[in-house]
């Protein structure tokens, strides 16, 4: 479809049941009813960036700052491994303390402690040489949400990367280096239009990422958009479904933001084609500190009982929890929308 046709589809009537069902069937053809479970560790809330929507922005004096030690990070991952996780996501702000050398050592330690596991990093934009070093150290995947593919809109949301050229360049570098690459965007961010969302789909079609994180915009205290209206749940689900049709083999998380916006949001996202959940392995004393938006719903996994409850909850909704590495199926194909 052309960008104009995509825009018309995105801005069309709110009735989406048929779209969601088609997206779910598309996911089932590749992955069945499996939902891949990743253990999330939010290791630092320090960030050098000034993104206007994010609670971690460096100018936000209201944000609680913390930084886990490398030993704490490895221990949190090892705890998850002992519970049955085999895939881990280390997510943090762009914190200069965590140099490429330190991150490489951290990945090597995790790989040694948890044989056969997959490690995903989400540490922001890094030079290509540093990304290459992280790949050699054993990093399997890298998440870097593009947030909006429209250059003018990107400049409106960010004060330190006009047009988003640096962000896109980093994403293409990750693809060249052989990472399983994750992009993603917000739905309902300030100034966003259906044309911007259509541009996101066009960009995803070009990039062909292995993972796409899609969640609603949620306001954060201490940011310029603290009082902006949250994004729409229905439109967020529609974008999840369209992305599933566009990239049938992609890993699509049922995001925490969706679960925060609406009760049962995780199940709704799964019904629209998502196939990943990420319970939180961050130690309890840090859980409230990673406040990228207000009221964040944290799905913990600190015990075997909680993990069993998660698996049971998925089973009641007709899904099977999969705690394997959960690699994306290769050789993606672009489907006509």
mmCIF file with all atom_site columns, C-alpha atoms in Angstrom, residues 98-315:
data_model
loop_
_atom_site.group_PDB
_atom_site.id
_atom_site.type_symbol
_atom_site.label_atom_id
_atom_site.label_alt_id
_atom_site.label_comp_id
_atom_site.label_asym_id
_atom_site.label_entity_id
_atom_site.label_seq_id
_atom_site.pdbx_PDB_ins_code
_atom_site.Cartn_x
_atom_site.Cartn_y
_atom_site.Cartn_z
_atom_site.occupancy
_atom_site.B_iso_or_equiv
_atom_site.pdbx_formal_charge
_atom_site.auth_seq_id
_atom_site.auth_comp_id
_atom_site.auth_asym_id
_atom_site.auth_atom_id
_atom_site.pdbx_PDB_model_num
ATOM 1   C CA . UNK A 1 98  ? 28.171 1.763   31.281 1.00 0.00 ? 98  UNK A CA 1
ATOM 2   C CA . UNK A 1 99  ? 30.917 2.014   28.703 1.00 0.00 ? 99  UNK A CA 1
ATOM 3   C CA . UNK A 1 100 ? 31.088 -0.418  25.794 1.00 0.00 ? 100 UNK A CA 1
ATOM 4   C CA . UNK A 1 101 ? 33.929 -2.197  27.582 1.00 0.00 ? 101 UNK A CA 1
ATOM 5   C CA . UNK A 1 102 ? 31.847 -2.638  30.738 1.00 0.00 ? 102 UNK A CA 1
ATOM 6   C CA . UNK A 1 103 ? 28.809 -3.800  28.747 1.00 0.00 ? 103 UNK A CA 1
ATOM 7   C CA . UNK A 1 104 ? 30.941 -6.318  26.842 1.00 0.00 ? 104 UNK A CA 1
ATOM 8   C CA . UNK A 1 105 ? 32.267 -7.720  30.101 1.00 0.00 ? 105 UNK A CA 1
ATOM 9   C CA . UNK A 1 106 ? 28.724 -7.865  31.470 1.00 0.00 ? 106 UNK A CA 1
ATOM 10  C CA . UNK A 1 107 ? 27.456 -9.820  28.464 1.00 0.00 ? 107 UNK A CA 1
ATOM 11  C CA . UNK A 1 108 ? 30.360 -12.273 28.671 1.00 0.00 ? 108 UNK A CA 1
ATOM 12  C CA . UNK A 1 109 ? 29.685 -12.860 32.368 1.00 0.00 ? 109 UNK A CA 1
ATOM 13  C CA . UNK A 1 110 ? 25.990 -13.484 31.716 1.00 0.00 ? 110 UNK A CA 1
ATOM 14  C CA . UNK A 1 111 ? 26.745 -15.901 28.889 1.00 0.00 ? 111 UNK A CA 1
ATOM 15  C CA . UNK A 1 112 ? 29.152 -17.801 31.116 1.00 0.00 ? 112 UNK A CA 1
ATOM 16  C CA . UNK A 1 113 ? 26.729 -17.876 34.048 1.00 0.00 ? 113 UNK A CA 1
ATOM 17  C CA . UNK A 1 114 ? 23.671 -18.798 31.954 1.00 0.00 ? 114 UNK A CA 1
ATOM 18  C CA . UNK A 1 115 ? 24.751 -21.195 29.171 1.00 0.00 ? 115 UNK A CA 1
ATOM 19  C CA . UNK A 1 116 ? 22.619 -21.108 26.040 1.00 0.00 ? 116 UNK A CA 1
ATOM 20  C CA . UNK A 1 117 ? 20.715 -17.960 26.961 1.00 0.00 ? 117 UNK A CA 1
ATOM 21  C CA . UNK A 1 118 ? 19.995 -15.024 24.638 1.00 0.00 ? 118 UNK A CA 1
ATOM 22  C CA . UNK A 1 119 ? 20.988 -11.503 25.703 1.00 0.00 ? 119 UNK A CA 1
ATOM 23  C CA . UNK A 1 120 ? 19.269 -8.386  24.388 1.00 0.00 ? 120 UNK A CA 1
ATOM 24  C CA . UNK A 1 121 ? 20.671 -4.938  25.105 1.00 0.00 ? 121 UNK A CA 1
ATOM 25  C CA . UNK A 1 122 ? 18.720 -1.690  25.042 1.00 0.00 ? 122 UNK A CA 1
ATOM 26  C CA . UNK A 1 123 ? 21.310 0.942   25.851 1.00 0.00 ? 123 UNK A CA 1
ATOM 27  C CA . UNK A 1 124 ? 20.560 3.660   23.316 1.00 0.00 ? 124 UNK A CA 1
ATOM 28  C CA . UNK A 1 125 ? 22.619 4.877   20.399 1.00 0.00 ? 125 UNK A CA 1
ATOM 29  C CA . UNK A 1 126 ? 26.242 3.758   20.284 1.00 0.00 ? 126 UNK A CA 1
ATOM 30  C CA . UNK A 1 127 ? 29.015 4.141   17.685 1.00 0.00 ? 127 UNK A CA 1
ATOM 31  C CA . UNK A 1 128 ? 29.211 1.303   15.187 1.00 0.00 ? 128 UNK A CA 1
ATOM 32  C CA . UNK A 1 129 ? 32.614 0.165   16.480 1.00 0.00 ? 129 UNK A CA 1
ATOM 33  C CA . UNK A 1 130 ? 31.176 -0.241  19.979 1.00 0.00 ? 130 UNK A CA 1
ATOM 34  C CA . UNK A 1 131 ? 28.154 -2.124  18.656 1.00 0.00 ? 131 UNK A CA 1
ATOM 35  C CA . UNK A 1 132 ? 30.490 -4.427  16.764 1.00 0.00 ? 132 UNK A CA 1
ATOM 36  C CA . UNK A 1 133 ? 32.416 -5.104  19.990 1.00 0.00 ? 133 UNK A CA 1
ATOM 37  C CA . UNK A 1 134 ? 29.164 -5.923  21.785 1.00 0.00 ? 134 UNK A CA 1
ATOM 38  C CA . UNK A 1 135 ? 28.339 -8.415  19.061 1.00 0.00 ? 135 UNK A CA 1
ATOM 39  C CA . UNK A 1 136 ? 31.713 -10.108 19.439 1.00 0.00 ? 136 UNK A CA 1
ATOM 40  C CA . UNK A 1 137 ? 31.133 -10.304 23.199 1.00 0.00 ? 137 UNK A CA 1
ATOM 41  C CA . UNK A 1 138 ? 27.990 -12.350 22.592 1.00 0.00 ? 138 UNK A CA 1
ATOM 42  C CA . UNK A 1 139 ? 25.102 -9.858  22.462 1.00 0.00 ? 139 UNK A CA 1
ATOM 43  C CA . UNK A 1 140 ? 22.364 -11.491 20.412 1.00 0.00 ? 140 UNK A CA 1
ATOM 44  C CA . UNK A 1 141 ? 19.835 -8.688  20.035 1.00 0.00 ? 141 UNK A CA 1
ATOM 45  C CA . UNK A 1 142 ? 19.638 -4.936  20.322 1.00 0.00 ? 142 UNK A CA 1
ATOM 46  C CA . UNK A 1 143 ? 16.518 -2.833  20.909 1.00 0.00 ? 143 UNK A CA 1
ATOM 47  C CA . UNK A 1 144 ? 16.458 0.784   19.766 1.00 0.00 ? 144 UNK A CA 1
ATOM 48  C CA . UNK A 1 145 ? 12.984 2.230   19.291 1.00 0.00 ? 145 UNK A CA 1
ATOM 49  C CA . UNK A 1 146 ? 12.880 4.795   16.506 1.00 0.00 ? 146 UNK A CA 1
ATOM 50  C CA . UNK A 1 147 ? 9.835  6.423   18.244 1.00 0.00 ? 147 UNK A CA 1
ATOM 51  C CA . UNK A 1 148 ? 8.680  8.204   15.061 1.00 0.00 ? 148 UNK A CA 1
ATOM 52  C CA . UNK A 1 149 ? 9.941  7.838   11.494 1.00 0.00 ? 149 UNK A CA 1
ATOM 53  C CA . UNK A 1 150 ? 8.933  11.356  10.414 1.00 0.00 ? 150 UNK A CA 1
ATOM 54  C CA . UNK A 1 151 ? 11.934 13.673  10.683 1.00 0.00 ? 151 UNK A CA 1
ATOM 55  C CA . UNK A 1 152 ? 9.991  16.815  11.581 1.00 0.00 ? 152 UNK A CA 1
ATOM 56  C CA . UNK A 1 153 ? 7.976  15.002  14.222 1.00 0.00 ? 153 UNK A CA 1
ATOM 57  C CA . UNK A 1 154 ? 11.155 13.436  15.623 1.00 0.00 ? 154 UNK A CA 1
ATOM 58  C CA . UNK A 1 155 ? 12.705 16.895  15.999 1.00 0.00 ? 155 UNK A CA 1
ATOM 59  C CA . UNK A 1 156 ? 9.571  18.052  17.834 1.00 0.00 ? 156 UNK A CA 1
ATOM 60  C CA . UNK A 1 157 ? 9.902  15.200  20.377 1.00 0.00 ? 157 UNK A CA 1
ATOM 61  C CA . UNK A 1 158 ? 13.695 15.307  20.794 1.00 0.00 ? 158 UNK A CA 1
ATOM 62  C CA . UNK A 1 159 ? 15.950 18.275  21.393 1.00 0.00 ? 159 UNK A CA 1
ATOM 63  C CA . UNK A 1 160 ? 19.276 16.634  20.570 1.00 0.00 ? 160 UNK A CA 1
ATOM 64  C CA . UNK A 1 161 ? 18.917 14.723  17.269 1.00 0.00 ? 161 UNK A CA 1
ATOM 65  C CA . UNK A 1 162 ? 17.297 16.830  14.528 1.00 0.00 ? 162 UNK A CA 1
ATOM 66  C CA . UNK A 1 163 ? 15.367 14.634  12.127 1.00 0.00 ? 163 UNK A CA 1
ATOM 67  C CA . UNK A 1 164 ? 16.260 11.364  13.805 1.00 0.00 ? 164 UNK A CA 1
ATOM 68  C CA . UNK A 1 165 ? 19.046 10.664  11.293 1.00 0.00 ? 165 UNK A CA 1
ATOM 69  C CA . UNK A 1 166 ? 21.406 9.403   13.989 1.00 0.00 ? 166 UNK A CA 1
ATOM 70  C CA . UNK A 1 167 ? 18.769 7.006   15.341 1.00 0.00 ? 167 UNK A CA 1
ATOM 71  C CA . UNK A 1 168 ? 17.998 5.516   11.936 1.00 0.00 ? 168 UNK A CA 1
ATOM 72  C CA . UNK A 1 169 ? 21.690 5.256   11.079 1.00 0.00 ? 169 UNK A CA 1
ATOM 73  C CA . UNK A 1 170 ? 22.256 3.258   14.262 1.00 0.00 ? 170 UNK A CA 1
ATOM 74  C CA . UNK A 1 171 ? 19.386 0.907   13.431 1.00 0.00 ? 171 UNK A CA 1
ATOM 75  C CA . UNK A 1 172 ? 20.757 0.198   9.975  1.00 0.00 ? 172 UNK A CA 1
ATOM 76  C CA . UNK A 1 173 ? 24.208 -0.377  11.498 1.00 0.00 ? 173 UNK A CA 1
ATOM 77  C CA . UNK A 1 174 ? 22.719 -2.971  13.843 1.00 0.00 ? 174 UNK A CA 1
ATOM 78  C CA . UNK A 1 175 ? 21.214 -4.777  10.862 1.00 0.00 ? 175 UNK A CA 1
ATOM 79  C CA . UNK A 1 176 ? 24.547 -4.718  8.985  1.00 0.00 ? 176 UNK A CA 1
ATOM 80  C CA . UNK A 1 177 ? 26.364 -6.112  12.000 1.00 0.00 ? 177 UNK A CA 1
ATOM 81  C CA . UNK A 1 178 ? 24.020 -9.094  12.203 1.00 0.00 ? 178 UNK A CA 1
ATOM 82  C CA . UNK A 1 179 ? 22.122 -8.284  15.397 1.00 0.00 ? 179 UNK A CA 1
ATOM 83  C CA . UNK A 1 180 ? 18.534 -9.357  15.778 1.00 0.00 ? 180 UNK A CA 1
ATOM 84  C CA . UNK A 1 181 ? 17.389 -5.757  15.623 1.00 0.00 ? 181 UNK A CA 1
ATOM 85  C CA . UNK A 1 182 ? 14.434 -4.170  17.378 1.00 0.00 ? 182 UNK A CA 1
ATOM 86  C CA . UNK A 1 183 ? 12.748 -0.875  16.473 1.00 0.00 ? 183 UNK A CA 1
ATOM 87  C CA . UNK A 1 184 ? 9.457  0.574   17.716 1.00 0.00 ? 184 UNK A CA 1
ATOM 88  C CA . UNK A 1 185 ? 7.299  3.628   18.189 1.00 0.00 ? 185 UNK A CA 1
ATOM 89  C CA . UNK A 1 186 ? 4.774  5.386   20.402 1.00 0.00 ? 186 UNK A CA 1
ATOM 90  C CA . UNK A 1 187 ? 1.117  5.789   19.467 1.00 0.00 ? 187 UNK A CA 1
ATOM 91  C CA . UNK A 1 188 ? -0.573 9.062   20.405 1.00 0.00 ? 188 UNK A CA 1
ATOM 92  C CA . UNK A 1 189 ? 2.543  11.093  21.115 1.00 0.00 ? 189 UNK A CA 1
ATOM 93  C CA . UNK A 1 190 ? 2.158  14.890  21.044 1.00 0.00 ? 190 UNK A CA 1
ATOM 94  C CA . UNK A 1 191 ? 1.800  16.211  17.512 1.00 0.00 ? 191 UNK A CA 1
ATOM 95  C CA . UNK A 1 192 ? 1.365  12.775  15.954 1.00 0.00 ? 192 UNK A CA 1
ATOM 96  C CA . UNK A 1 193 ? -0.950 12.273  12.974 1.00 0.00 ? 193 UNK A CA 1
ATOM 97  C CA . UNK A 1 194 ? -2.117 9.284   10.960 1.00 0.00 ? 194 UNK A CA 1
ATOM 98  C CA . UNK A 1 195 ? 0.449  10.310  8.338  1.00 0.00 ? 195 UNK A CA 1
ATOM 99  C CA . UNK A 1 196 ? 3.211  9.928   10.934 1.00 0.00 ? 196 UNK A CA 1
ATOM 100 C CA . UNK A 1 197 ? 2.003  6.421   11.808 1.00 0.00 ? 197 UNK A CA 1
ATOM 101 C CA . UNK A 1 198 ? 1.887  5.533   8.118  1.00 0.00 ? 198 UNK A CA 1
ATOM 102 C CA . UNK A 1 199 ? 5.514  6.686   7.872  1.00 0.00 ? 199 UNK A CA 1
ATOM 103 C CA . UNK A 1 200 ? 6.349  4.339   10.754 1.00 0.00 ? 200 UNK A CA 1
ATOM 104 C CA . UNK A 1 201 ? 4.952  1.386   8.801  1.00 0.00 ? 201 UNK A CA 1
ATOM 105 C CA . UNK A 1 202 ? 6.842  2.420   5.665  1.00 0.00 ? 202 UNK A CA 1
ATOM 106 C CA . UNK A 1 203 ? 10.062 2.658   7.673  1.00 0.00 ? 203 UNK A CA 1
ATOM 107 C CA . UNK A 1 204 ? 9.499  -0.770  9.214  1.00 0.00 ? 204 UNK A CA 1
ATOM 108 C CA . UNK A 1 205 ? 8.911  -2.185  5.751  1.00 0.00 ? 205 UNK A CA 1
ATOM 109 C CA . UNK A 1 206 ? 12.302 -0.792  4.695  1.00 0.00 ? 206 UNK A CA 1
ATOM 110 C CA . UNK A 1 207 ? 14.233 -1.741  7.833  1.00 0.00 ? 207 UNK A CA 1
ATOM 111 C CA . UNK A 1 208 ? 12.776 -5.233  8.251  1.00 0.00 ? 208 UNK A CA 1
ATOM 112 C CA . UNK A 1 209 ? 13.503 -5.450  11.998 1.00 0.00 ? 209 UNK A CA 1
ATOM 113 C CA . UNK A 1 210 ? 13.246 -8.714  13.920 1.00 0.00 ? 210 UNK A CA 1
ATOM 114 C CA . UNK A 1 211 ? 11.417 -7.052  16.819 1.00 0.00 ? 211 UNK A CA 1
ATOM 115 C CA . UNK A 1 212 ? 9.042  -4.074  17.076 1.00 0.00 ? 212 UNK A CA 1
ATOM 116 C CA . UNK A 1 213 ? 7.911  -2.507  20.349 1.00 0.00 ? 213 UNK A CA 1
ATOM 117 C CA . UNK A 1 214 ? 4.645  -0.563  20.023 1.00 0.00 ? 214 UNK A CA 1
ATOM 118 C CA . UNK A 1 215 ? 2.990  1.118   22.965 1.00 0.00 ? 215 UNK A CA 1
ATOM 119 C CA . UNK A 1 216 ? 0.772  4.101   23.711 1.00 0.00 ? 216 UNK A CA 1
ATOM 120 C CA . UNK A 1 217 ? 2.239  7.431   24.691 1.00 0.00 ? 217 UNK A CA 1
ATOM 121 C CA . UNK A 1 218 ? 1.867  7.903   28.457 1.00 0.00 ? 218 UNK A CA 1
ATOM 122 C CA . UNK A 1 219 ? 2.726  11.195  30.159 1.00 0.00 ? 219 UNK A CA 1
ATOM 123 C CA . UNK A 1 220 ? 5.551  11.425  32.677 1.00 0.00 ? 220 UNK A CA 1
ATOM 124 C CA . UNK A 1 221 ? 5.846  13.829  35.611 1.00 0.00 ? 221 UNK A CA 1
ATOM 125 C CA . UNK A 1 222 ? 8.616  16.386  35.201 1.00 0.00 ? 222 UNK A CA 1
ATOM 126 C CA . UNK A 1 223 ? 8.530  16.437  31.392 1.00 0.00 ? 223 UNK A CA 1
ATOM 127 C CA . UNK A 1 224 ? 7.183  19.062  28.966 1.00 0.00 ? 224 UNK A CA 1
ATOM 128 C CA . UNK A 1 225 ? 4.376  16.652  28.026 1.00 0.00 ? 225 UNK A CA 1
ATOM 129 C CA . UNK A 1 226 ? 3.373  15.753  31.575 1.00 0.00 ? 226 UNK A CA 1
ATOM 130 C CA . UNK A 1 227 ? -0.225 16.884  31.014 1.00 0.00 ? 227 UNK A CA 1
ATOM 131 C CA . UNK A 1 228 ? -0.697 15.603  27.490 1.00 0.00 ? 228 UNK A CA 1
ATOM 132 C CA . UNK A 1 229 ? -3.523 13.115  26.839 1.00 0.00 ? 229 UNK A CA 1
ATOM 133 C CA . UNK A 1 230 ? -2.400 9.453   26.751 1.00 0.00 ? 230 UNK A CA 1
ATOM 134 C CA . UNK A 1 231 ? -2.482 7.550   23.493 1.00 0.00 ? 231 UNK A CA 1
ATOM 135 C CA . UNK A 1 232 ? -5.513 5.528   22.386 1.00 0.00 ? 232 UNK A CA 1
ATOM 136 C CA . UNK A 1 233 ? -5.669 1.839   23.305 1.00 0.00 ? 233 UNK A CA 1
ATOM 137 C CA . UNK A 1 234 ? -7.637 0.957   20.169 1.00 0.00 ? 234 UNK A CA 1
ATOM 138 C CA . UNK A 1 235 ? -5.256 2.790   17.844 1.00 0.00 ? 235 UNK A CA 1
ATOM 139 C CA . UNK A 1 236 ? -2.266 1.182   19.571 1.00 0.00 ? 236 UNK A CA 1
ATOM 140 C CA . UNK A 1 237 ? -3.794 -2.258  19.037 1.00 0.00 ? 237 UNK A CA 1
ATOM 141 C CA . UNK A 1 238 ? -4.519 -1.389  15.415 1.00 0.00 ? 238 UNK A CA 1
ATOM 142 C CA . UNK A 1 239 ? -0.856 -0.495  14.868 1.00 0.00 ? 239 UNK A CA 1
ATOM 143 C CA . UNK A 1 240 ? 0.230  -3.770  16.527 1.00 0.00 ? 240 UNK A CA 1
ATOM 144 C CA . UNK A 1 241 ? -2.078 -5.678  14.175 1.00 0.00 ? 241 UNK A CA 1
ATOM 145 C CA . UNK A 1 242 ? -0.918 -3.818  11.052 1.00 0.00 ? 242 UNK A CA 1
ATOM 146 C CA . UNK A 1 243 ? 2.705  -4.394  12.014 1.00 0.00 ? 243 UNK A CA 1
ATOM 147 C CA . UNK A 1 244 ? 2.000  -8.112  12.447 1.00 0.00 ? 244 UNK A CA 1
ATOM 148 C CA . UNK A 1 245 ? 0.559  -8.245  8.925  1.00 0.00 ? 245 UNK A CA 1
ATOM 149 C CA . UNK A 1 246 ? 3.497  -6.259  7.571  1.00 0.00 ? 246 UNK A CA 1
ATOM 150 C CA . UNK A 1 247 ? 6.144  -8.340  9.383  1.00 0.00 ? 247 UNK A CA 1
ATOM 151 C CA . UNK A 1 248 ? 4.570  -11.764 10.038 1.00 0.00 ? 248 UNK A CA 1
ATOM 152 C CA . UNK A 1 249 ? 7.743  -13.211 11.568 1.00 0.00 ? 249 UNK A CA 1
ATOM 153 C CA . UNK A 1 250 ? 8.584  -10.300 13.871 1.00 0.00 ? 250 UNK A CA 1
ATOM 154 C CA . UNK A 1 251 ? 8.610  -10.532 17.643 1.00 0.00 ? 251 UNK A CA 1
ATOM 155 C CA . UNK A 1 252 ? 6.006  -8.073  18.947 1.00 0.00 ? 252 UNK A CA 1
ATOM 156 C CA . UNK A 1 253 ? 5.838  -7.442  22.706 1.00 0.00 ? 253 UNK A CA 1
ATOM 157 C CA . UNK A 1 254 ? 2.606  -6.928  24.572 1.00 0.00 ? 254 UNK A CA 1
ATOM 158 C CA . UNK A 1 255 ? 4.092  -3.830  26.170 1.00 0.00 ? 255 UNK A CA 1
ATOM 159 C CA . UNK A 1 256 ? 3.981  -2.708  29.775 1.00 0.00 ? 256 UNK A CA 1
ATOM 160 C CA . UNK A 1 257 ? 2.657  0.654   28.557 1.00 0.00 ? 257 UNK A CA 1
ATOM 161 C CA . UNK A 1 258 ? -0.378 -1.072  27.049 1.00 0.00 ? 258 UNK A CA 1
ATOM 162 C CA . UNK A 1 259 ? -0.994 -2.907  30.312 1.00 0.00 ? 259 UNK A CA 1
ATOM 163 C CA . UNK A 1 260 ? -0.673 0.407   32.162 1.00 0.00 ? 260 UNK A CA 1
ATOM 164 C CA . UNK A 1 261 ? -3.120 2.233   29.910 1.00 0.00 ? 261 UNK A CA 1
ATOM 165 C CA . UNK A 1 262 ? -5.956 -0.290  30.148 1.00 0.00 ? 262 UNK A CA 1
ATOM 166 C CA . UNK A 1 263 ? -6.784 -3.237  32.400 1.00 0.00 ? 263 UNK A CA 1
ATOM 167 C CA . UNK A 1 264 ? -6.014 -6.463  30.562 1.00 0.00 ? 264 UNK A CA 1
ATOM 168 C CA . UNK A 1 265 ? -3.948 -4.602  27.989 1.00 0.00 ? 265 UNK A CA 1
ATOM 169 C CA . UNK A 1 266 ? -1.466 -7.448  27.681 1.00 0.00 ? 266 UNK A CA 1
ATOM 170 C CA . UNK A 1 267 ? -4.197 -9.901  26.669 1.00 0.00 ? 267 UNK A CA 1
ATOM 171 C CA . UNK A 1 268 ? -5.670 -7.393  24.219 1.00 0.00 ? 268 UNK A CA 1
ATOM 172 C CA . UNK A 1 269 ? -2.266 -6.930  22.572 1.00 0.00 ? 269 UNK A CA 1
ATOM 173 C CA . UNK A 1 270 ? -1.796 -10.690 22.267 1.00 0.00 ? 270 UNK A CA 1
ATOM 174 C CA . UNK A 1 271 ? -5.178 -10.869 20.563 1.00 0.00 ? 271 UNK A CA 1
ATOM 175 C CA . UNK A 1 272 ? -3.978 -8.263  18.055 1.00 0.00 ? 272 UNK A CA 1
ATOM 176 C CA . UNK A 1 273 ? -0.894 -10.252 17.077 1.00 0.00 ? 273 UNK A CA 1
ATOM 177 C CA . UNK A 1 274 ? 1.700  -9.661  19.812 1.00 0.00 ? 274 UNK A CA 1
ATOM 178 C CA . UNK A 1 275 ? 3.694  -12.692 20.942 1.00 0.00 ? 275 UNK A CA 1
ATOM 179 C CA . UNK A 1 276 ? 6.176  -11.563 23.624 1.00 0.00 ? 276 UNK A CA 1
ATOM 180 C CA . UNK A 1 277 ? 5.803  -10.646 27.306 1.00 0.00 ? 277 UNK A CA 1
ATOM 181 C CA . UNK A 1 278 ? 8.589  -9.316  29.524 1.00 0.00 ? 278 UNK A CA 1
ATOM 182 C CA . UNK A 1 279 ? 8.099  -9.807  33.255 1.00 0.00 ? 279 UNK A CA 1
ATOM 183 C CA . UNK A 1 280 ? 10.453 -7.750  35.358 1.00 0.00 ? 280 UNK A CA 1
ATOM 184 C CA . UNK A 1 281 ? 13.508 -9.289  37.067 1.00 0.00 ? 281 UNK A CA 1
ATOM 185 C CA . UNK A 1 282 ? 14.802 -5.965  38.376 1.00 0.00 ? 282 UNK A CA 1
ATOM 186 C CA . UNK A 1 283 ? 15.405 -6.203  42.152 1.00 0.00 ? 283 UNK A CA 1
ATOM 187 C CA . UNK A 1 284 ? 12.421 -4.896  44.125 1.00 0.00 ? 284 UNK A CA 1
ATOM 188 C CA . UNK A 1 285 ? 14.355 -1.984  45.655 1.00 0.00 ? 285 UNK A CA 1
ATOM 189 C CA . UNK A 1 286 ? 14.843 -0.476  42.181 1.00 0.00 ? 286 UNK A CA 1
ATOM 190 C CA . UNK A 1 287 ? 11.468 -1.205  40.586 1.00 0.00 ? 287 UNK A CA 1
ATOM 191 C CA . UNK A 1 288 ? 9.935  2.224   41.231 1.00 0.00 ? 288 UNK A CA 1
ATOM 192 C CA . UNK A 1 289 ? 12.955 4.075   39.878 1.00 0.00 ? 289 UNK A CA 1
ATOM 193 C CA . UNK A 1 290 ? 12.616 3.362   36.164 1.00 0.00 ? 290 UNK A CA 1
ATOM 194 C CA . UNK A 1 291 ? 9.717  5.777   35.675 1.00 0.00 ? 291 UNK A CA 1
ATOM 195 C CA . UNK A 1 292 ? 9.716  6.460   31.948 1.00 0.00 ? 292 UNK A CA 1
ATOM 196 C CA . UNK A 1 293 ? 6.017  7.349   32.356 1.00 0.00 ? 293 UNK A CA 1
ATOM 197 C CA . UNK A 1 294 ? 3.586  7.702   35.282 1.00 0.00 ? 294 UNK A CA 1
ATOM 198 C CA . UNK A 1 295 ? 1.754  4.781   36.893 1.00 0.00 ? 295 UNK A CA 1
ATOM 199 C CA . UNK A 1 296 ? 3.879  2.101   35.275 1.00 0.00 ? 296 UNK A CA 1
ATOM 200 C CA . UNK A 1 297 ? 2.355  -1.357  35.741 1.00 0.00 ? 297 UNK A CA 1
ATOM 201 C CA . UNK A 1 298 ? 5.187  -3.681  36.707 1.00 0.00 ? 298 UNK A CA 1
ATOM 202 C CA . UNK A 1 299 ? 4.755  -7.383  36.014 1.00 0.00 ? 299 UNK A CA 1
ATOM 203 C CA . UNK A 1 300 ? 7.216  -9.017  38.392 1.00 0.00 ? 300 UNK A CA 1
ATOM 204 C CA . UNK A 1 301 ? 8.771  -12.462 38.227 1.00 0.00 ? 301 UNK A CA 1
ATOM 205 C CA . UNK A 1 302 ? 10.797 -12.589 41.397 1.00 0.00 ? 302 UNK A CA 1
ATOM 206 C CA . UNK A 1 303 ? 9.631  -16.067 42.370 1.00 0.00 ? 303 UNK A CA 1
ATOM 207 C CA . UNK A 1 304 ? 8.662  -19.400 40.864 1.00 0.00 ? 304 UNK A CA 1
ATOM 208 C CA . UNK A 1 305 ? 5.128  -18.823 42.131 1.00 0.00 ? 305 UNK A CA 1
ATOM 209 C CA . UNK A 1 306 ? 4.780  -15.591 40.168 1.00 0.00 ? 306 UNK A CA 1
ATOM 210 C CA . UNK A 1 307 ? 6.147  -17.239 37.054 1.00 0.00 ? 307 UNK A CA 1
ATOM 211 C CA . UNK A 1 308 ? 3.698  -20.108 37.396 1.00 0.00 ? 308 UNK A CA 1
ATOM 212 C CA . UNK A 1 309 ? 0.890  -17.589 37.802 1.00 0.00 ? 309 UNK A CA 1
ATOM 213 C CA . UNK A 1 310 ? 1.980  -15.858 34.579 1.00 0.00 ? 310 UNK A CA 1
ATOM 214 C CA . UNK A 1 311 ? 2.012  -19.167 32.687 1.00 0.00 ? 311 UNK A CA 1
ATOM 215 C CA . UNK A 1 312 ? -1.415 -20.055 34.079 1.00 0.00 ? 312 UNK A CA 1
ATOM 216 C CA . UNK A 1 313 ? -2.792 -16.646 33.104 1.00 0.00 ? 313 UNK A CA 1
ATOM 217 C CA . UNK A 1 314 ? -1.552 -17.073 29.539 1.00 0.00 ? 314 UNK A CA 1
ATOM 218 C CA . UNK A 1 315 ? -2.994 -20.603 29.396 1.00 0.00 ? 315 UNK A CA 1
#
